[in-house]
Amino acid sequence: MAGGKGTVLVTGGTGYIGSFTTLVLLEDGYDVIVVDNLANSSVVAIDRIERICKKRPLFYEVDITDEQALDEVFAKHPEINSVIHFAALKAVGESGEIPLEYYRVNVGGSISLLRCMERHNVTNVVFSSSATVYGDATRFPNMIPIPEHCPLGPTNTYGQTKRMIEQVITDQIEAQRRKLKAAGKPYEQWNAALLRYFNPCGAHPSGIMGEDPQGVPYNLLPLLGKVATGEREKLQVYGDDYPSRDGTAIRDYIHVLDLADGHLAALNYLREHKPGVRAWNLGSGRGSTVFEMIKAFSKVVGRDLPYEVVGRRHGDVLDLTANPALANEELQWKTRRTLEDACADLWRWVKNNPKGYRQEPPAELLAA
Ligand code: NAD
Ligand code: WQD
């Protein structure tokens, strides 16, 4: 491949955030190789990326826990110089039911990936962490909005895997640096970004690319989408007895394209500044309640979406709002799209693609 800015291996690159990041990387002049086992995604995402940016990433159907298969991709592509690592299982509830599978895939898969990177001397990694590593930050005074130095305390198995992977990556990068330094060799090339995302949402403004999970969604915006299309009768609001402005819980919703831009900014920062291991929050810094989200989405749909208030969901916390100052300053990155943009883009995607990637979008969207 003719690498303009270099070649990035994207694990989980047919998934929701991975596909948008692949798009943004290609648009910025990187070449991209995607590996994904399609456990929660469709290979059609690759076609849609190509339709939008007229460039096609290479795709390998590989399970990251199959270290030999993963190693073969690295061996075949010595041009890979960085990795963005999305591949993971991510359902919070399921993680409590089958914890061993979550540790095997998320932690074990990350270890396999880091071993391949070491063998092939690929020294930059950007990792999909999550705001869930903070757990309930309201247990500390002055930690909302949440800064990166907030003590970690995940409250579920999924969050524990993210925290562990952060540690595994940190130990590995530091060990590689120490080893090379002791040998008098350039060590600064080993770098990692731990990106703690808040609540990603939205879709591509073209209406032909969006989230298409294989199972039943449990996140607020995809569920609101299903209420809007009539696939669900109403939204269940998990609690209106929180100490917030309207009684519902607060989250920091971030457009998936802003999130993708954050990955590009982090990758460029690693390559330019060689900081070692660094964690950044990727959020807007603005919290919205569940009721505010229902209102915002209802507005773009053009009618009030039905809901009923039920009890709190086990494990939910009052407020997860980012303090994104570090990413704003160091990465020169901040969110550009509004909540209204995210709702409008999501609605365009849902309305035109009720079966996700299992059906072609309307011809007028493809022609645009
Ligand atoms: P997603 O499920 O759409 O994407 C994950 C991708 O990884 C999928 O395409 C899936 O098929 C693939 N995958 C899973 N197991 C694999 C394996 N063993 N080998 C190869 N590929 C495998 O999820 P997403 O929302 O795009 O999330 C991407 C990353 O961001 C994940 O690591 C997730 O934990 C993290 N994250 C997501 C959110 C969110 O709310 N969506 C928030 C914070 C962090
Ligand atoms: C948002 C708000 C719910 C559904 C999860 C993971 C987190 C991260 C993002 C990966 C909450 C309320 C929701 C519904 C509702 N993923 N809600 N009715 O829980 O903030 O974060 O996804 O890293 O780790 O935990 O997101 O979209 O599920 O919920 O009232 O039917 O909407 O209680 O306040 P959450 P969410």
CSV table of C-alpha atoms and ligand atoms in Angstrom, one decimal:
chain,number,residue,atom,x,y,z
A,1,MET,CA,0.0,0.0,0.0
A,2,ALA,CA,1.2,3.5,-0.7
A,3,GLY,CA,1.2,5.0,2.7
A,4,GLY,CA,0.7,8.8,2.5
A,5,LYS,CA,0.8,9.5,6.3
A,6,GLY,CA,1.5,5.9,7.3
A,7,THR,CA,-0.6,2.8,7.8
A,8,VAL,CA,-2.8,2.2,10.8
A,9,LEU,CA,-4.1,-1.1,11.9
A,10,VAL,CA,-7.6,-0.6,13.3
A,11,THR,CA,-9.0,-3.5,15.3
A,12,GLY,CA,-12.8,-3.5,15.5
A,13,GLY,CA,-12.8,-1.2,12.5
A,14,THR,CA,-16.2,-2.4,11.1
A,15,GLY,CA,-17.9,-1.5,14.5
A,16,TYR,CA,-19.6,1.7,15.3
A,17,ILE,CA,-16.8,4.0,16.5
A,18,GLY,CA,-14.1,2.0,14.6
A,19,SER,CA,-15.8,2.5,11.2
A,20,PHE,CA,-16.1,6.3,11.7
A,21,THR,CA,-12.5,6.5,12.8
A,22,THR,CA,-11.4,4.5,9.8
A,23,LEU,CA,-13.3,7.0,7.6
A,24,VAL,CA,-11.7,10.0,9.3
A,25,LEU,CA,-8.2,8.4,9.0
A,26,LEU,CA,-8.6,7.7,5.3
A,27,GLU,CA,-9.9,11.3,4.7
A,28,ASP,CA,-6.8,12.6,6.5
A,29,GLY,CA,-4.5,10.6,4.3
A,30,TYR,CA,-3.7,7.6,6.3
A,31,ASP,CA,-3.9,4.1,4.9
A,32,VAL,CA,-6.0,1.7,7.0
A,33,ILE,CA,-6.1,-2.0,7.6
A,34,VAL,CA,-9.1,-3.2,9.5
A,35,VAL,CA,-9.3,-6.4,11.5
A,36,ASP,CA,-12.6,-7.5,12.9
A,37,ASN,CA,-14.3,-10.8,13.6
A,38,LEU,CA,-17.7,-9.3,12.8
A,39,ALA,CA,-19.1,-10.5,16.2
A,40,ASN,CA,-21.0,-7.2,16.5
A,41,SER,CA,-20.7,-5.6,13.1
A,42,SER,CA,-21.2,-5.9,9.3
A,43,VAL,CA,-18.6,-5.9,6.6
A,44,VAL,CA,-20.9,-3.6,4.7
A,45,ALA,CA,-19.5,-0.8,6.8
A,46,ILE,CA,-16.3,-1.1,4.6
A,47,ASP,CA,-18.4,-0.4,1.5
A,48,ARG,CA,-20.1,2.6,3.1
A,49,ILE,CA,-16.7,4.0,4.1
A,50,GLU,CA,-15.6,3.7,0.5
A,51,ARG,CA,-18.8,5.3,-0.8
A,52,ILE,CA,-18.3,8.3,1.4
A,53,CYS,CA,-14.6,9.0,1.0
A,54,LYS,CA,-13.8,7.1,-2.2
A,55,LYS,CA,-11.0,5.1,-0.5
A,56,ARG,CA,-11.3,1.6,0.8
A,57,PRO,CA,-9.5,0.2,3.8
A,58,LEU,CA,-8.1,-3.3,3.6
A,59,PHE,CA,-10.2,-5.8,5.6
A,60,TYR,CA,-9.3,-9.0,7.4
A,61,GLU,CA,-11.8,-11.1,9.2
A,62,VAL,CA,-9.6,-12.0,12.2
A,63,ASP,CA,-10.4,-12.6,15.8
A,64,ILE,CA,-7.9,-10.7,18.0
A,65,THR,CA,-7.7,-13.6,20.4
A,66,ASP,CA,-6.3,-15.7,17.6
A,67,GLU,CA,-2.8,-14.4,18.0
A,68,GLN,CA,-1.4,-16.4,15.1
A,69,ALA,CA,-3.9,-15.0,12.7
A,70,LEU,CA,-3.3,-11.5,14.0
A,71,ASP,CA,0.4,-12.0,13.7
A,72,GLU,CA,0.0,-13.0,10.1
A,73,VAL,CA,-1.6,-9.6,9.3
A,74,PHE,CA,1.4,-7.8,10.9
A,75,ALA,CA,3.8,-10.0,9.0
A,76,LYS,CA,2.1,-9.4,5.7
A,77,HIS,CA,2.0,-5.6,6.3
A,78,PRO,CA,5.3,-4.4,7.6
A,79,GLU,CA,4.1,-0.9,6.7
A,80,ILE,CA,1.8,-0.8,9.8
A,81,ASN,CA,3.3,1.8,12.1
A,82,SER,CA,0.4,2.4,14.5
A,83,VAL,CA,-2.6,0.6,16.0
A,84,ILE,CA,-6.0,1.9,17.1
A,85,HIS,CA,-7.6,-0.7,19.2
A,86,PHE,CA,-11.4,-0.8,19.3
A,87,ALA,CA,-12.1,-4.6,19.2
A,88,ALA,CA,-13.9,-5.6,22.4
A,89,LEU,CA,-17.1,-6.9,23.9
A,90,LYS,CA,-19.0,-3.9,25.3
A,91,ALA,CA,-22.4,-4.9,26.8
A,92,VAL,CA,-22.3,-3.9,30.5
A,93,GLY,CA,-25.1,-6.2,31.6
A,94,GLU,CA,-23.7,-9.2,29.7
A,95,SER,CA,-20.3,-8.6,31.2
A,96,GLY,CA,-21.7,-9.5,34.6
A,97,GLU,CA,-23.1,-12.7,33.3
A,98,ILE,CA,-20.2,-14.0,31.3
A,99,PRO,CA,-17.2,-12.3,33.0
A,100,LEU,CA,-14.6,-14.9,31.8
A,101,GLU,CA,-15.5,-14.2,28.2
A,102,TYR,CA,-15.1,-10.5,28.7
A,103,TYR,CA,-11.7,-10.9,30.3
A,104,ARG,CA,-10.7,-13.4,27.6
A,105,VAL,CA,-11.7,-11.2,24.7
A,106,ASN,CA,-11.0,-7.7,26.1
A,107,VAL,CA,-7.9,-8.3,28.2
A,108,GLY,CA,-6.6,-11.5,26.5
A,109,GLY,CA,-7.2,-10.0,23.0
A,110,SER,CA,-5.3,-6.8,24.0
A,111,ILE,CA,-2.4,-8.9,25.3
A,112,SER,CA,-2.2,-10.8,22.0
A,113,LEU,CA,-2.3,-7.5,20.1
A,114,LEU,CA,0.5,-6.0,22.3
A,115,ARG,CA,2.6,-9.1,21.7
A,116,CYS,CA,2.2,-8.8,18.0
A,117,MET,CA,3.1,-5.2,18.2
A,118,GLU,CA,6.3,-6.0,20.1
A,119,ARG,CA,7.3,-8.7,17.7
A,120,HIS,CA,6.8,-6.5,14.7
A,121,ASN,CA,8.1,-3.3,16.3
A,122,VAL,CA,4.9,-1.4,16.0
A,123,THR,CA,5.2,1.2,18.7
A,124,ASN,CA,2.1,3.5,18.8
A,125,VAL,CA,-1.3,2.4,20.2
A,126,VAL,CA,-4.5,4.3,20.7
A,127,PHE,CA,-6.8,2.5,23.0
A,128,SER,CA,-10.6,2.7,23.4
A,129,SER,CA,-11.1,3.1,27.1
A,130,SER,CA,-14.3,4.4,28.6
A,131,ALA,CA,-15.6,6.9,31.1
A,132,THR,CA,-16.9,3.8,32.9
A,133,VAL,CA,-13.4,3.4,34.4
A,134,TYR,CA,-14.3,6.2,36.8
A,135,GLY,CA,-17.4,4.5,38.2
A,136,ASP,CA,-19.4,6.9,40.3
A,137,ALA,CA,-17.3,10.1,40.4
A,138,THR,CA,-19.9,11.8,42.5
A,139,ARG,CA,-18.5,9.9,45.5
A,140,PHE,CA,-15.7,12.4,45.5
A,141,PRO,CA,-16.1,16.2,46.1
A,142,ASN,CA,-15.3,18.4,43.1
A,143,MET,CA,-14.9,15.6,40.6
A,144,ILE,CA,-17.8,16.6,38.3
A,145,PRO,CA,-17.0,17.4,35.5
A,146,ILE,CA,-14.6,14.5,35.7
A,147,PRO,CA,-10.9,15.1,35.2
A,148,GLU,CA,-8.4,12.4,34.2
A,149,HIS,CA,-6.9,12.4,37.7
A,150,CYS,CA,-10.2,11.3,39.2
A,151,PRO,CA,-9.5,8.0,41.0
A,152,LEU,CA,-10.7,5.0,39.0
A,153,GLY,CA,-13.4,2.7,40.3
A,154,PRO,CA,-15.3,0.8,37.7
A,155,THR,CA,-18.6,-0.7,39.0
A,156,ASN,CA,-19.0,-3.5,36.5
A,157,THR,CA,-17.0,-6.3,34.8
A,158,TYR,CA,-16.8,-4.5,31.4
A,159,GLY,CA,-15.4,-1.4,33.2
A,160,GLN,CA,-12.9,-3.6,35.0
A,161,THR,CA,-11.6,-5.0,31.7
A,162,LYS,CA,-11.0,-1.4,30.5
A,163,ARG,CA,-9.2,-0.5,33.6
A,164,MET,CA,-7.1,-3.6,33.4
A,165,ILE,CA,-6.2,-3.0,29.7
A,166,GLU,CA,-5.1,0.5,30.6
A,167,GLN,CA,-2.7,-1.0,33.1
A,168,VAL,CA,-1.5,-3.7,30.8
A,169,ILE,CA,-0.8,-1.1,28.1
A,170,THR,CA,0.9,1.2,30.5
A,171,ASP,CA,3.2,-1.5,31.9
A,172,GLN,CA,4.1,-2.8,28.4
A,173,ILE,CA,4.9,0.7,27.0
A,174,GLU,CA,7.0,1.6,30.1
A,175,ALA,CA,8.8,-1.8,30.0
A,176,GLN,CA,9.7,-1.3,26.3
A,177,ARG,CA,10.9,2.2,27.0
A,178,ARG,CA,13.1,1.1,29.9
A,179,LYS,CA,14.6,-1.8,28.0
A,180,LEU,CA,15.5,0.3,25.0
A,181,LYS,CA,16.8,3.1,27.2
A,182,ALA,CA,19.1,0.7,29.1
A,183,ALA,CA,20.4,-0.5,25.8
A,184,GLY,CA,21.2,3.0,24.7
A,185,LYS,CA,18.6,2.8,21.9
A,186,PRO,CA,15.9,5.3,20.9
A,187,TYR,CA,13.1,4.5,23.2
A,188,GLU,CA,10.7,7.4,22.7
A,189,GLN,CA,8.9,5.7,19.9
A,190,TRP,CA,6.8,3.5,22.3
A,191,ASN,CA,3.7,5.5,23.1
A,192,ALA,CA,0.1,5.0,24.0
A,193,ALA,CA,-3.1,7.1,24.2
A,194,LEU,CA,-5.8,5.9,26.6
A,195,LEU,CA,-9.0,7.6,25.4
A,196,ARG,CA,-11.8,7.6,27.8
A,197,TYR,CA,-15.0,8.2,25.8
A,198,PHE,CA,-18.1,9.5,27.4
A,199,ASN,CA,-21.4,8.7,25.6
A,200,PRO,CA,-20.9,8.3,21.8
A,201,CYS,CA,-24.0,8.9,19.6
A,202,GLY,CA,-25.1,10.0,16.2
A,203,ALA,CA,-24.4,8.9,12.7
A,204,HIS,CA,-22.9,10.2,9.4
A,205,PRO,CA,-24.8,13.2,8.0
A,206,SER,CA,-25.1,11.4,4.7
A,207,GLY,CA,-27.5,8.9,6.3
A,208,ILE,CA,-25.7,5.9,4.9
A,209,MET,CA,-23.4,5.1,7.9
A,210,GLY,CA,-24.4,4.5,11.5
A,211,GLU,CA,-24.5,2.1,14.4
A,212,ASP,CA,-25.8,-1.3,13.5
A,213,PRO,CA,-25.3,-3.6,16.5
A,214,GLN,CA,-26.1,-7.3,16.0
A,215,GLY,CA,-28.0,-7.7,19.2
A,216,VAL,CA,-30.6,-5.8,21.2
A,217,PRO,CA,-29.5,-2.2,21.9
A,218,TYR,CA,-29.4,-1.0,25.5
A,219,ASN,CA,-28.1,2.5,25.0
A,220,LEU,CA,-30.4,5.5,25.2
A,221,LEU,CA,-30.2,7.0,21.7
A,222,PRO,CA,-30.5,3.7,19.7
A,223,LEU,CA,-33.5,2.8,21.9
A,224,LEU,CA,-35.1,6.3,21.2
A,225,GLY,CA,-34.5,5.6,17.5
A,226,LYS,CA,-36.5,2.4,17.8
A,227,VAL,CA,-39.3,4.2,19.6
A,228,ALA,CA,-39.3,6.8,16.8
A,229,THR,CA,-39.6,4.1,14.1
A,230,GLY,CA,-42.4,2.3,16.0
A,231,GLU,CA,-40.2,-0.8,16.6
A,232,ARG,CA,-40.7,-0.1,20.3
A,233,GLU,CA,-43.8,1.2,21.9
A,234,LYS,CA,-42.1,3.6,24.4
A,235,LEU,CA,-38.9,4.3,26.1
A,236,GLN,CA,-38.4,3.2,29.7
A,237,VAL,CA,-36.8,6.0,31.7
A,238,TYR,CA,-34.6,4.5,34.4
A,239,GLY,CA,-35.4,6.6,37.3
A,240,ASP,CA,-36.5,10.2,37.8
A,241,ASP,CA,-35.5,10.4,41.5
A,242,TYR,CA,-31.8,11.4,40.9
A,243,PRO,CA,-30.6,14.7,42.5
A,244,SER,CA,-30.4,16.3,39.1
A,245,ARG,CA,-32.2,19.3,37.6
A,246,ASP,CA,-35.2,17.2,36.4
A,247,GLY,CA,-34.6,14.0,38.4
A,248,THR,CA,-33.1,11.9,35.5
A,249,ALA,CA,-29.4,10.9,35.2
A,250,ILE,CA,-26.8,13.1,33.4
A,251,ARG,CA,-24.5,12.0,30.7
A,252,ASP,CA,-22.0,13.7,28.3
A,253,TYR,CA,-23.2,12.8,24.8
A,254,ILE,CA,-20.6,13.1,22.0
A,255,HIS,CA,-21.1,12.9,18.3
A,256,VAL,CA,-19.3,9.9,16.9
A,257,LEU,CA,-17.6,12.0,14.2
A,258,ASP,CA,-16.1,14.3,16.9
A,259,LEU,CA,-15.0,11.1,18.7
A,260,ALA,CA,-13.4,9.9,15.5
A,261,ASP,CA,-11.6,13.2,15.1
A,262,GLY,CA,-10.3,12.8,18.7
A,263,HIS,CA,-8.6,9.5,17.7
A,264,LEU,CA,-6.9,11.2,14.8
A,265,ALA,CA,-5.7,14.0,17.1
A,266,ALA,CA,-4.4,11.5,19.6
A,267,LEU,CA,-2.6,9.5,17.0
A,268,ASN,CA,-1.0,12.6,15.6
A,269,TYR,CA,0.0,13.8,19.1
A,270,LEU,CA,1.7,10.4,19.9
A,271,ARG,CA,3.7,10.6,16.7
A,272,GLU,CA,4.7,14.2,17.2
A,273,HIS,CA,5.2,14.5,20.9
A,274,LYS,CA,6.1,10.9,22.0
A,275,PRO,CA,4.6,11.4,25.5
A,276,GLY,CA,4.8,7.8,26.7
A,277,VAL,CA,1.4,6.8,28.1
A,278,ARG,CA,-1.2,9.5,28.4
A,279,ALA,CA,-4.9,9.3,29.2
A,280,TRP,CA,-7.4,11.8,27.7
A,281,ASN,CA,-11.1,12.3,28.3
A,282,LEU,CA,-13.1,12.6,25.1
A,283,GLY,CA,-16.3,14.3,25.9
A,284,SER,CA,-18.0,17.7,25.3
A,285,GLY,CA,-18.0,18.9,28.9
A,286,ARG,CA,-21.7,19.4,28.7
A,287,GLY,CA,-24.1,17.1,30.6
A,288,SER,CA,-27.6,16.3,29.4
A,289,THR,CA,-30.4,14.6,31.3
A,290,VAL,CA,-32.5,11.7,30.0
A,291,PHE,CA,-35.5,14.0,29.7
A,292,GLU,CA,-33.4,16.5,27.8
A,293,MET,CA,-32.3,13.8,25.4
A,294,ILE,CA,-35.9,12.7,24.8
A,295,LYS,CA,-36.9,16.3,24.1
A,296,ALA,CA,-34.0,16.9,21.7
A,297,PHE,CA,-34.7,13.7,19.8
A,298,SER,CA,-38.5,14.3,19.7
A,299,LYS,CA,-37.8,17.7,18.2
A,300,VAL,CA,-35.9,16.3,15.2
A,301,VAL,CA,-38.5,13.5,14.8
A,302,GLY,CA,-41.3,16.1,14.9
A,303,ARG,CA,-43.5,14.5,17.6
A,304,ASP,CA,-43.4,13.7,21.3
A,305,LEU,CA,-41.9,10.3,21.8
A,306,PRO,CA,-43.7,8.2,24.4
A,307,TYR,CA,-41.9,7.1,27.6
A,308,GLU,CA,-42.7,5.8,31.0
A,309,VAL,CA,-40.6,6.2,34.1
A,310,VAL,CA,-39.5,3.0,35.7
A,311,GLY,CA,-37.0,2.2,38.5
A,312,ARG,CA,-33.3,3.0,38.4
A,313,ARG,CA,-31.2,0.6,36.3
A,314,HIS,CA,-28.8,-1.4,38.4
A,315,GLY,CA,-25.3,0.0,38.3
A,316,ASP,CA,-26.3,3.4,36.8
A,317,VAL,CA,-24.7,6.5,38.3
A,318,LEU,CA,-26.0,10.1,38.6
A,319,ASP,CA,-23.6,12.0,36.5
A,320,LEU,CA,-20.9,11.2,34.0
A,321,THR,CA,-19.8,14.5,32.5
A,322,ALA,CA,-16.3,15.0,31.2
A,323,ASN,CA,-13.8,17.7,31.9
A,324,PRO,CA,-12.2,17.7,28.4
A,325,ALA,CA,-9.7,20.5,29.2
A,326,LEU,CA,-6.7,18.3,28.8
A,327,ALA,CA,-7.7,17.0,25.3
A,328,ASN,CA,-8.8,20.5,24.4
A,329,GLU,CA,-5.3,21.9,25.2
A,330,GLU,CA,-2.9,19.1,24.4
A,331,LEU,CA,-4.7,17.5,21.4
A,332,GLN,CA,-6.1,20.8,20.1
A,333,TRP,CA,-9.3,18.9,19.9
A,334,LYS,CA,-12.8,19.7,21.0
A,335,THR,CA,-16.3,18.7,20.1
A,336,ARG,CA,-17.7,20.7,17.2
A,337,ARG,CA,-21.0,19.1,16.6
A,338,THR,CA,-24.1,19.8,18.8
A,339,LEU,CA,-26.5,17.5,20.4
A,340,GLU,CA,-29.0,18.6,17.8
A,341,ASP,CA,-26.6,17.6,15.1
A,342,ALA,CA,-26.2,14.2,16.7
A,343,CYS,CA,-30.0,13.7,17.0
A,344,ALA,CA,-30.6,14.8,13.4
A,345,ASP,CA,-27.9,12.6,12.0
A,346,LEU,CA,-29.1,9.6,14.1
A,347,TRP,CA,-32.7,10.1,12.9
A,348,ARG,CA,-31.6,10.4,9.3
A,349,TRP,CA,-29.7,7.1,9.7
A,350,VAL,CA,-32.5,5.2,11.5
A,351,LYS,CA,-35.3,6.5,9.4
A,352,ASN,CA,-33.6,5.5,6.1
A,353,ASN,CA,-32.0,2.3,7.3
A,354,PRO,CA,-34.5,0.5,9.5
A,355,LYS,CA,-32.6,-2.7,8.9
A,356,GLY,CA,-29.2,-1.2,9.4
A,357,TYR,CA,-26.6,-2.5,7.0
A,358,ARG,CA,-28.9,-5.4,6.0
A,359,GLN,CA,-30.6,-3.3,3.3
A,360,GLU,CA,-29.5,-0.7,0.8
A,361,PRO,CA,-30.3,2.9,1.8
A,362,PRO,CA,-32.6,4.9,-0.5
A,363,ALA,CA,-31.1,5.7,-3.9
A,364,GLU,CA,-31.2,9.4,-3.4
A,365,LEU,CA,-28.9,9.1,-0.3
A,366,LEU,CA,-26.5,7.0,-2.2
A,367,ALA,CA,-26.5,9.4,-5.1
A,368,ALA,CA,-25.8,12.5,-2.9
B,1,NAD,P1,-18.8,-2.1,18.5
B,1,NAD,O1,-19.3,-3.4,19.1
B,1,NAD,O2,-19.7,-1.5,17.4
B,1,NAD,O3,-17.4,-2.3,17.9
B,1,NAD,C1,-16.5,-3.3,18.4
B,1,NAD,C2,-16.0,-4.1,17.2
B,1,NAD,O4,-15.1,-5.1,17.7
B,1,NAD,C3,-17.1,-4.8,16.5
B,1,NAD,O5,-17.0,-4.6,15.2
B,1,NAD,C4,-16.9,-6.3,16.9
B,1,NAD,O6,-17.3,-7.2,15.8
B,1,NAD,C5,-15.4,-6.3,17.1
B,1,NAD,N1,-14.9,-7.4,17.9
B,1,NAD,C6,-15.4,-7.9,19.1
B,1,NAD,N2,-14.7,-8.9,19.5
B,1,NAD,C7,-13.7,-9.1,18.6
B,1,NAD,C8,-12.6,-10.0,18.5
B,1,NAD,N3,-12.4,-11.0,19.5
B,1,NAD,N4,-11.8,-9.9,17.5
B,1,NAD,C9,-12.0,-9.0,16.5
B,1,NAD,N5,-13.0,-8.1,16.6
B,1,NAD,C10,-13.8,-8.1,17.6
B,1,NAD,O7,-18.6,-1.1,19.6
B,1,NAD,P2,-18.2,0.4,19.6
B,1,NAD,O8,-19.3,1.2,20.3
B,1,NAD,O9,-17.8,0.8,18.3
B,1,NAD,O10,-17.0,0.4,20.6
B,1,NAD,C11,-15.7,0.4,20.2
B,1,NAD,C12,-14.8,0.4,21.3
B,1,NAD,O11,-15.1,1.6,22.1
B,1,NAD,C13,-14.9,-0.8,22.3
B,1,NAD,O12,-13.7,-1.1,22.8
B,1,NAD,C14,-15.8,-0.2,23.4
B,1,NAD,O13,-15.6,-0.9,24.6
B,1,NAD,C15,-15.3,1.2,23.5
B,1,NAD,N6,-16.3,2.1,24.0
B,1,NAD,C16,-17.6,2.2,23.5
B,1,NAD,C17,-18.5,3.1,24.0
B,1,NAD,C18,-19.9,3.2,23.5
B,1,NAD,O14,-20.8,3.7,24.2
B,1,NAD,N7,-20.1,2.8,22.2
B,1,NAD,C19,-18.1,4.0,25.1
B,1,NAD,C20,-16.8,3.9,25.6
B,1,NAD,C21,-15.9,2.9,25.0
B,2,WQD,C1,-27.6,6.7,29.3
B,2,WQD,C2,-28.7,7.2,30.3
B,2,WQD,C3,-29.7,5.5,31.6
B,2,WQD,C4,-31.6,3.4,28.3
B,2,WQD,C5,-23.1,2.9,28.8
B,2,WQD,C6,-22.0,2.1,29.4
B,2,WQD,C7,-20.7,2.9,29.3
B,2,WQD,C8,-20.4,3.3,27.8
B,2,WQD,C9,-21.6,4.0,27.2
B,2,WQD,C10,-19.0,1.7,26.8
B,2,WQD,C11,-28.5,6.5,31.6
B,2,WQD,C12,-30.7,6.1,30.7
B,2,WQD,C13,-30.9,4.3,29.0
B,2,WQD,C14,-33.0,3.4,28.5
B,2,WQD,C15,-32.8,5.1,30.1
B,2,WQD,N1,-20.1,2.2,27.0
B,2,WQD,N2,-31.5,5.1,29.9
B,2,WQD,N3,-33.6,4.2,29.4
B,2,WQD,O1,-25.2,3.7,30.9
B,2,WQD,O2,-24.3,6.0,30.4
B,2,WQD,O3,-23.2,4.1,29.5
B,2,WQD,O4,-22.8,3.2,27.4
B,2,WQD,O5,-17.9,2.0,27.3
B,2,WQD,O6,-19.7,2.0,29.7
B,2,WQD,O7,-22.2,1.9,30.7
B,2,WQD,O8,-25.3,4.8,28.6
B,2,WQD,O9,-27.0,4.9,26.8
B,2,WQD,O10,-27.1,3.0,28.4
B,2,WQD,O11,-27.7,5.3,29.2
B,2,WQD,O12,-33.4,5.9,30.9
B,2,WQD,O13,-33.8,2.6,27.9
B,2,WQD,O14,-30.0,6.9,29.7
B,2,WQD,O15,-30.2,5.2,32.8
B,2,WQD,O16,-28.9,7.5,32.6
B,2,WQD,P1,-24.6,4.7,30.0
B,2,WQD,P2,-26.8,4.4,28.2
